[in-house]
Short mmCIF file of C-alpha atoms in Angstrom, two decimals:
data_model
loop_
_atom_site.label_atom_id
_atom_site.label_comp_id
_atom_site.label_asym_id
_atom_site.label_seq_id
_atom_site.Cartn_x
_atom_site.Cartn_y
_atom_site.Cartn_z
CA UNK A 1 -25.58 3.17 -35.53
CA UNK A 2 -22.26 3.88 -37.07
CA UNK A 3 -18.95 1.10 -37.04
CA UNK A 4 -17.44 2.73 -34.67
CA UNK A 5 -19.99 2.78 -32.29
CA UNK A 6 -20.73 -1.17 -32.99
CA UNK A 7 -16.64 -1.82 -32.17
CA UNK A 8 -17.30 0.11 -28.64
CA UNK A 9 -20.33 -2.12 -27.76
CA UNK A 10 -19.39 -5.35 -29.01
CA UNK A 11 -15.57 -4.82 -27.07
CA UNK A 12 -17.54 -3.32 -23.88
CA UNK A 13 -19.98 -6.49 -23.68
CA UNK A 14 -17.14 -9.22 -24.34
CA UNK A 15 -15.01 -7.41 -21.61
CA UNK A 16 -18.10 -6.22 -18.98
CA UNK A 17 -20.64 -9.13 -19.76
CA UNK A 18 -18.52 -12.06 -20.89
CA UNK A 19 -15.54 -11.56 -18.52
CA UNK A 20 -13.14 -12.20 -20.90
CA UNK A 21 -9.56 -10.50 -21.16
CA UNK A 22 -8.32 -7.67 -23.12
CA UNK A 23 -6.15 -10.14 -24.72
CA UNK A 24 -8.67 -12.48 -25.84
CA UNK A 25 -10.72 -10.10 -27.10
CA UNK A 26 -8.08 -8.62 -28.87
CA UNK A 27 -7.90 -12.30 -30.82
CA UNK A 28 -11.65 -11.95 -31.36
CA UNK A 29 -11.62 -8.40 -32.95
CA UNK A 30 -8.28 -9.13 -35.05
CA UNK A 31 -6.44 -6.00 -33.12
CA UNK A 32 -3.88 -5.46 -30.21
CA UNK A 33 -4.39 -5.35 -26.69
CA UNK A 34 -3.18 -2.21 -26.49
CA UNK A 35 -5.97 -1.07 -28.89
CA UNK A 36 -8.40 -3.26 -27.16
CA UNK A 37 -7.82 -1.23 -24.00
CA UNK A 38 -8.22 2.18 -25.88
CA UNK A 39 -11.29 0.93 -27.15
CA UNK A 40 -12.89 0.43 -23.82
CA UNK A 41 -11.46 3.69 -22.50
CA UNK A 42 -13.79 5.37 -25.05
CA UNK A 43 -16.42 3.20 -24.61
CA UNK A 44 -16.34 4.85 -21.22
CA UNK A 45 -15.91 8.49 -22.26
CA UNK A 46 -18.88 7.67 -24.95
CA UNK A 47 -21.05 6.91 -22.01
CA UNK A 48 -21.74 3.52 -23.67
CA UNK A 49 -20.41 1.85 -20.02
CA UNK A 50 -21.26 3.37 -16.88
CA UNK A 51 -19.25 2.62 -13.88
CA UNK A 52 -21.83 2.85 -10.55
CA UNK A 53 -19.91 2.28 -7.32
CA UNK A 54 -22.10 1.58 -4.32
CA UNK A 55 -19.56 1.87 -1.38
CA UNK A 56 -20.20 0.89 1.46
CA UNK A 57 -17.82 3.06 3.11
CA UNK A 58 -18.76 6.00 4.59
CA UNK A 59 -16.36 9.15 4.51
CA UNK A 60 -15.98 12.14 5.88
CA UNK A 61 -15.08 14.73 2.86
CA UNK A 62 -15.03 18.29 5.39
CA UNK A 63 -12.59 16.48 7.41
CA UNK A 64 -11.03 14.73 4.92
CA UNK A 65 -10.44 18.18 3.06
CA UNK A 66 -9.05 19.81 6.39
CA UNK A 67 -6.81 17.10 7.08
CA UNK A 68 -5.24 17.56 3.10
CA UNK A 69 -5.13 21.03 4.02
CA UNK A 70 -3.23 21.37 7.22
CA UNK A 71 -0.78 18.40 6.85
CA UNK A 72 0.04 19.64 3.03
CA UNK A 73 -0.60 15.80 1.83
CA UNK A 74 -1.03 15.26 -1.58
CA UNK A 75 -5.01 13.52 -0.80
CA UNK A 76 -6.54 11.91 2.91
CA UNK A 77 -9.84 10.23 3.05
CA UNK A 78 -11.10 9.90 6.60
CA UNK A 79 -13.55 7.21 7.52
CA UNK A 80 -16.72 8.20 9.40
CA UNK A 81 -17.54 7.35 12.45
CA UNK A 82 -16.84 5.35 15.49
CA UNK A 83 -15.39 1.61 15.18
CA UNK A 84 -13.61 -0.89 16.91
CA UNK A 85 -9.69 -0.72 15.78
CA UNK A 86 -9.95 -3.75 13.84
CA UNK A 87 -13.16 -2.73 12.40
CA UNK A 88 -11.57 0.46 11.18
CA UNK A 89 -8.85 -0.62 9.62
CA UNK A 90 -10.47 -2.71 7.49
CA UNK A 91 -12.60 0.12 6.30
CA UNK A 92 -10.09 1.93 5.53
CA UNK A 93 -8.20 -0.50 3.93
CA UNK A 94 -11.17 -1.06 1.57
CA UNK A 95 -11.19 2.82 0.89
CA UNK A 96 -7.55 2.58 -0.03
CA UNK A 97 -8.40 -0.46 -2.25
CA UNK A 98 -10.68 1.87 -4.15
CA UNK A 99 -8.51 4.48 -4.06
CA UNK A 100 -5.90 2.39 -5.70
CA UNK A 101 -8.09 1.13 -8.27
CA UNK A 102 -8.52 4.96 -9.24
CA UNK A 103 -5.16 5.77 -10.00
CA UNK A 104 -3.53 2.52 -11.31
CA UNK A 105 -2.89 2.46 -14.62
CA UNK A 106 -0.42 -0.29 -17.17
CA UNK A 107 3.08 0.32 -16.54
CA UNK A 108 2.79 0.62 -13.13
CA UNK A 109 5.65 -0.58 -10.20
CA UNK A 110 3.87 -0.41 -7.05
CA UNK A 111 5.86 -1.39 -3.44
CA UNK A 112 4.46 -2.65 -0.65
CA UNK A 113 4.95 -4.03 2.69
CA UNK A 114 3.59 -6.20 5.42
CA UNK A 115 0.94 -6.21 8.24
CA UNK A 116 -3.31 -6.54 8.90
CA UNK A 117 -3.40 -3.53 7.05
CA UNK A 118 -2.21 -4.12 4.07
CA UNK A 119 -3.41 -7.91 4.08
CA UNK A 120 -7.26 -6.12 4.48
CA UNK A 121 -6.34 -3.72 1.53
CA UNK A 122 -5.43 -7.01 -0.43
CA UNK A 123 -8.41 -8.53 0.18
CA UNK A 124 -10.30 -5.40 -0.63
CA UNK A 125 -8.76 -4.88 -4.59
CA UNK A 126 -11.08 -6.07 -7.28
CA UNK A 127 -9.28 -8.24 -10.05
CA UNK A 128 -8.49 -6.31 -12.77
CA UNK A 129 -6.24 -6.52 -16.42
CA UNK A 130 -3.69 -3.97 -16.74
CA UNK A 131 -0.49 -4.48 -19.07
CA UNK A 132 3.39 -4.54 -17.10
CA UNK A 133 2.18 -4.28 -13.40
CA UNK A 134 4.82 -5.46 -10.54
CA UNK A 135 4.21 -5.59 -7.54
CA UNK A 136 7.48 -5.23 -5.27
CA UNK A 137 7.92 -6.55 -2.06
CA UNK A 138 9.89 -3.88 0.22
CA UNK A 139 10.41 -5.48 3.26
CA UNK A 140 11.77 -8.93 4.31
CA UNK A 141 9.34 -11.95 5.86
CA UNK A 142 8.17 -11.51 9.15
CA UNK A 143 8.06 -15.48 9.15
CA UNK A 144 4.89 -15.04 11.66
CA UNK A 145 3.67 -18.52 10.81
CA UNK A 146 0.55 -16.20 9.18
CA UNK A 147 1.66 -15.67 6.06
CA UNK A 148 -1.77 -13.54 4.74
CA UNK A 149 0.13 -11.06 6.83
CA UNK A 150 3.64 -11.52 5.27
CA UNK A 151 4.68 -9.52 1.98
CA UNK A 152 5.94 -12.18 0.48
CA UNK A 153 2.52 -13.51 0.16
CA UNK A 154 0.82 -10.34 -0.15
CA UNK A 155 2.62 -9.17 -3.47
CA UNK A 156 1.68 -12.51 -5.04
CA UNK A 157 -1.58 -12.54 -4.18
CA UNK A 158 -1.64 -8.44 -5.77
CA UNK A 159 -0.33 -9.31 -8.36
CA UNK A 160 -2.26 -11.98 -9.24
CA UNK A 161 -5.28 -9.93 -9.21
CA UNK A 162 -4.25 -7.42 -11.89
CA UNK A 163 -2.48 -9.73 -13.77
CA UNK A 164 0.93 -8.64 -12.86
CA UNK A 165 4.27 -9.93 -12.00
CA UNK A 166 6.10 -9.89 -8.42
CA UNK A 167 9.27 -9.85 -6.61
CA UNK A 168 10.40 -10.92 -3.28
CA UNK A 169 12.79 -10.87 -0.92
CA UNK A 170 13.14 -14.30 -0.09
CA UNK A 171 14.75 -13.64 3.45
CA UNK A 172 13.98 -12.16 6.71
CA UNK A 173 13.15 -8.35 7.74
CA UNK A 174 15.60 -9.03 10.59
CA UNK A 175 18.43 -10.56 11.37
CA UNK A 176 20.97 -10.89 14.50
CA UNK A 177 24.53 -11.02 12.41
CA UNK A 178 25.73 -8.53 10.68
CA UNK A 179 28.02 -10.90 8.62
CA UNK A 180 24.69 -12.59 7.17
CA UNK A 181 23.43 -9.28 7.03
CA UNK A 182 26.15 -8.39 4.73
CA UNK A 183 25.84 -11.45 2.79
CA UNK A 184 22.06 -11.92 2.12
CA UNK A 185 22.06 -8.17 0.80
CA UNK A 186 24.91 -9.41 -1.58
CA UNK A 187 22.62 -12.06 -2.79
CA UNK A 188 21.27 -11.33 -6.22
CA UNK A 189 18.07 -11.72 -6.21
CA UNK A 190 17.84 -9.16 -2.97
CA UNK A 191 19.68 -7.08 -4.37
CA UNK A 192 17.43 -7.03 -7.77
CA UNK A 193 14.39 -6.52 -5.54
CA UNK A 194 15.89 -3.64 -3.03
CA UNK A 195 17.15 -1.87 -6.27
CA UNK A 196 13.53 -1.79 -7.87
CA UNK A 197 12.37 -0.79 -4.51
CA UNK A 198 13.72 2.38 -4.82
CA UNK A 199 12.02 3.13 -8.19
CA UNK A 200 7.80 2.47 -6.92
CA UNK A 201 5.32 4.42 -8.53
CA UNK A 202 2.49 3.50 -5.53
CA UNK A 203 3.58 2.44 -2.06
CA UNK A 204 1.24 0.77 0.19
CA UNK A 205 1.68 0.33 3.88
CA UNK A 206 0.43 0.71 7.17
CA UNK A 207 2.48 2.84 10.29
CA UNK A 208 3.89 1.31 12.92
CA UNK A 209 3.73 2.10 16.14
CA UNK A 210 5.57 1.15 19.60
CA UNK A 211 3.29 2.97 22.43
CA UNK A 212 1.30 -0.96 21.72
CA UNK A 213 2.49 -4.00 23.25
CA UNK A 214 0.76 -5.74 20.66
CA UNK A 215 2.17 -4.73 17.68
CA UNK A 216 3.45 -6.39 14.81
CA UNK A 217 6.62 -6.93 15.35
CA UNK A 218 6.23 -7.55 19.26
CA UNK A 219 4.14 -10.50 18.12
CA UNK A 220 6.47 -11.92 15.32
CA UNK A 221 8.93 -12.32 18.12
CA UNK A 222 11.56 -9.22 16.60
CA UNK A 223 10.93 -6.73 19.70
CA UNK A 224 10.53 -7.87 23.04
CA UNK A 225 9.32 -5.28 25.66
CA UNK A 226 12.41 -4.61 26.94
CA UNK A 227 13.12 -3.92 23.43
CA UNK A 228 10.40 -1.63 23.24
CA UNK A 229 10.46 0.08 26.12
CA UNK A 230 14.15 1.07 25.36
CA UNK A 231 13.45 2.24 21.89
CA UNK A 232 10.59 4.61 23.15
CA UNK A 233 13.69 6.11 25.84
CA UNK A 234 15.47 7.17 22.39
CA UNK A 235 12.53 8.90 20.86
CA UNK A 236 11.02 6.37 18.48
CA UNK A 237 7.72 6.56 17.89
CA UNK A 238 6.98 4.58 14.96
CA UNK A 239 8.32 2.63 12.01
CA UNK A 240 8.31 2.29 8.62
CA UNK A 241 9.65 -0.63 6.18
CA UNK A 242 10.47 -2.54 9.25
CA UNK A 243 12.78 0.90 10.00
CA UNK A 244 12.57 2.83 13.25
CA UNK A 245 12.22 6.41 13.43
CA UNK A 246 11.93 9.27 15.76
CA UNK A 247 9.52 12.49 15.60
CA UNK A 248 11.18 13.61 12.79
CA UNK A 249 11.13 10.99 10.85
CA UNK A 250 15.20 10.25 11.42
CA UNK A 251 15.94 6.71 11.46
CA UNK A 252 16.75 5.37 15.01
CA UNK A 253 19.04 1.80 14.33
CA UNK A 254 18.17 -1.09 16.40
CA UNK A 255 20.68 -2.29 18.98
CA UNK A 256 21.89 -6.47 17.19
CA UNK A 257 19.51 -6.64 15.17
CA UNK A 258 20.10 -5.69 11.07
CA UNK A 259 17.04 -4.75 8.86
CA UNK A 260 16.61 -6.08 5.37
CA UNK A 261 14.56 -3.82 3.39
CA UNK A 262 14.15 -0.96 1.11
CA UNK A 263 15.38 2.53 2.98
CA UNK A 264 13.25 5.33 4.72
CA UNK A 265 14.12 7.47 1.55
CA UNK A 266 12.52 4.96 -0.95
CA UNK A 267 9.42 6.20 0.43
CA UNK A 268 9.45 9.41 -1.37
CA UNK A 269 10.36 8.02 -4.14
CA UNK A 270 6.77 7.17 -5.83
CA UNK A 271 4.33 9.60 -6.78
CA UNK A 272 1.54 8.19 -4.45
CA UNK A 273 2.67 7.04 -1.01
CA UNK A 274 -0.16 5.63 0.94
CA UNK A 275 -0.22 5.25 4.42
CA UNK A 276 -3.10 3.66 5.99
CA UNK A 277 -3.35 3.68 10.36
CA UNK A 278 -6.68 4.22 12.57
CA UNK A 279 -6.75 5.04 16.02
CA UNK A 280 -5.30 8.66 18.30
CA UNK A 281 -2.98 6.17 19.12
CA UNK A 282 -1.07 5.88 15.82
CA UNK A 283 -0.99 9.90 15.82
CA UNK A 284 2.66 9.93 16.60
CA UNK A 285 4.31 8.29 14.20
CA UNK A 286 1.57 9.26 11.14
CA UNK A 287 2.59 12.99 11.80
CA UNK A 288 6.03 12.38 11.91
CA UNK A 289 5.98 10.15 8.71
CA UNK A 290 3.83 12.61 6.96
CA UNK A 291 6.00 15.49 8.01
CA UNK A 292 9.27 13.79 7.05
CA UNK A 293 7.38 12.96 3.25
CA UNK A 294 7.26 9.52 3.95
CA UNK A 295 3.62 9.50 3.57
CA UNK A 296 2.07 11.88 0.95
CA UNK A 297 -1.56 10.59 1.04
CA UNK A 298 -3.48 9.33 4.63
CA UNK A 299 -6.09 6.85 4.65
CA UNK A 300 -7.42 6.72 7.96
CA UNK A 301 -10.40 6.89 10.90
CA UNK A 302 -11.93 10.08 12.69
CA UNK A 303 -10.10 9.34 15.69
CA UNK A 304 -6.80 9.34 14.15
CA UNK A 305 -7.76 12.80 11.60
CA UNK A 306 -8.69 14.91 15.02
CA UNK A 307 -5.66 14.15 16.55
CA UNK A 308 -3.66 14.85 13.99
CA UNK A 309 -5.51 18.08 13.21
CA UNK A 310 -4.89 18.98 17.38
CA UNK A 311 -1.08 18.13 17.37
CA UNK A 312 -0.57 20.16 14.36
CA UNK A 313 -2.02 23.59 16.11
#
């Protein structure tokens, strides 16, 4: 057994085995991180560590495939089978959580924003090291009294898990004045966070949707159903970053009420916008977001996939 091949093992057990971090084992071996992490990249490609994944989520790869194929999107996993909403959506949350363990890498910005879904997909990422990760939230609290659904608490708790940093927007999503309005997105801190916003490399949300009663933002107390009711007369049929929008993915303002977030157009920004939604229901506003290149990769259920697949004859 050659030096080399000694240096892979010994960094591969210290870093599989032991647990410990590329840093400290960068003290250990008298190198750099950096080096550290090239070191167990080839351990990898040397077939000296083997990386087994036993998921527990089914997919459906023919569907899948045709879904890519017919909406143009840049990837789409569709879950198999038939679940409860709730039940879906954390599965595919937990697909998207593996899914964005396969494409992060150091150096990476990635946005996200609030909800169940993205709270699920939280839960669902395995802690990891990478160097200069930060997570960025895009959308103002929802101030739900739940805060595992809140971004502000969501990008920490990302972060945290691959060892990145965060920023928030320490304010609300809405607001009733347009003269606070004005001022909080003068604030500099807001204004820091908005402005990275619109460089991501990953986004990760969910789509909303209005045809519910029970969504979201009905429940944080932003939308009454008056409220909804006349934003469905104008065409919406979903929303995005806390931001309305109609079939083709144009914004639709709310009547008094001023949004603090990142814009529509931030969205196609990053090189891997995920959208993650379950249910026919949500077929609406995932085909318009797609379409408009809000969305350029779809995790979601069977349900959801066919009906997307029928509206798109």
């Amino acid at each position: 057994m050659d030096t080399r091949e000694d240096l892979l093992i010994r960094a591969a057990e210290l870093y599989y085995h032991q647990g410990l971090s590329q840093n400290a084992i960068a003290e250990i071996l008298c190198t750099s991180r950096p080096t550290v992490s090239r070191i167990l990249d080839e351990a990898r490609e040397a077939g000296i560590v083997q990386i087994i994944i036993h998921s527990p989520i089914k997919k459906n790869p023919e569907l899948s495939k045709e879904l890519r194929t017919a909406l143009k999107l840049k990837d789409a996993i569709v879950i198999s089978g038939s679940h409860e909403i709730d039940t879906a959506l954390q599965k595919c949350s937990t697909a998207a959580a593996h899914f964005l363990n396969s494409i992060l890498d150091n150096n990476i910005t990635i946005g996200i924003t609030w909800g169940p879904a993205t709270n699920y997909l939280c839960d669902a990422i395995e802690p990891r090291e990478f160097y200069n990760i930060n997570v960025i939230q895009m959308v103002g609290c929802l101030g739900t009294g739940n805060p595992t659904l809140d971004g502000l608490e969501l990008a920490m708790k990302i972060s945290s898990k691959l060892k990145g940093t965060y920023s928030n927007i320490y304010a609300p999503a809405f607001v009733d004045n347009e003269i606070v309005h004005s001022y909080l997105l003068k604030e500099p801190q807001i204004q820091t966070t908005l402005k990275k916003a619109l460089h991501t490399d990953i986004v990760l949300t969910g789509i909303g949707s209005l045809f519910d009663s029970t969504s979201t933002l009905q429940r944080a107390g932003y939308l009454n159903e008056e409220d909804r009711l006349s934003l469905l007369k104008k065409g919406v049929v979903g929303h995005l970053l806390s931001r309305m929008f109609d079939a083709d993915g144009k914004e639709i303002p709310l009547e008094n009420k001023y949004v603090i977030s990142a814009p529509l157009e931030a969205l196609k920004v990053p090189k891997w916008s995920i959208g993650i939604c379950v249910s026919e229901m949500k077929a609406p506003p995932a085909l318009a977001a797609v379409k408009a290149g809000y969305i350029n990769t779809l995790i979601c259920d069977e349900s959801l996939a066919n009906r997307l697949l029928e509206l798109q004859k």
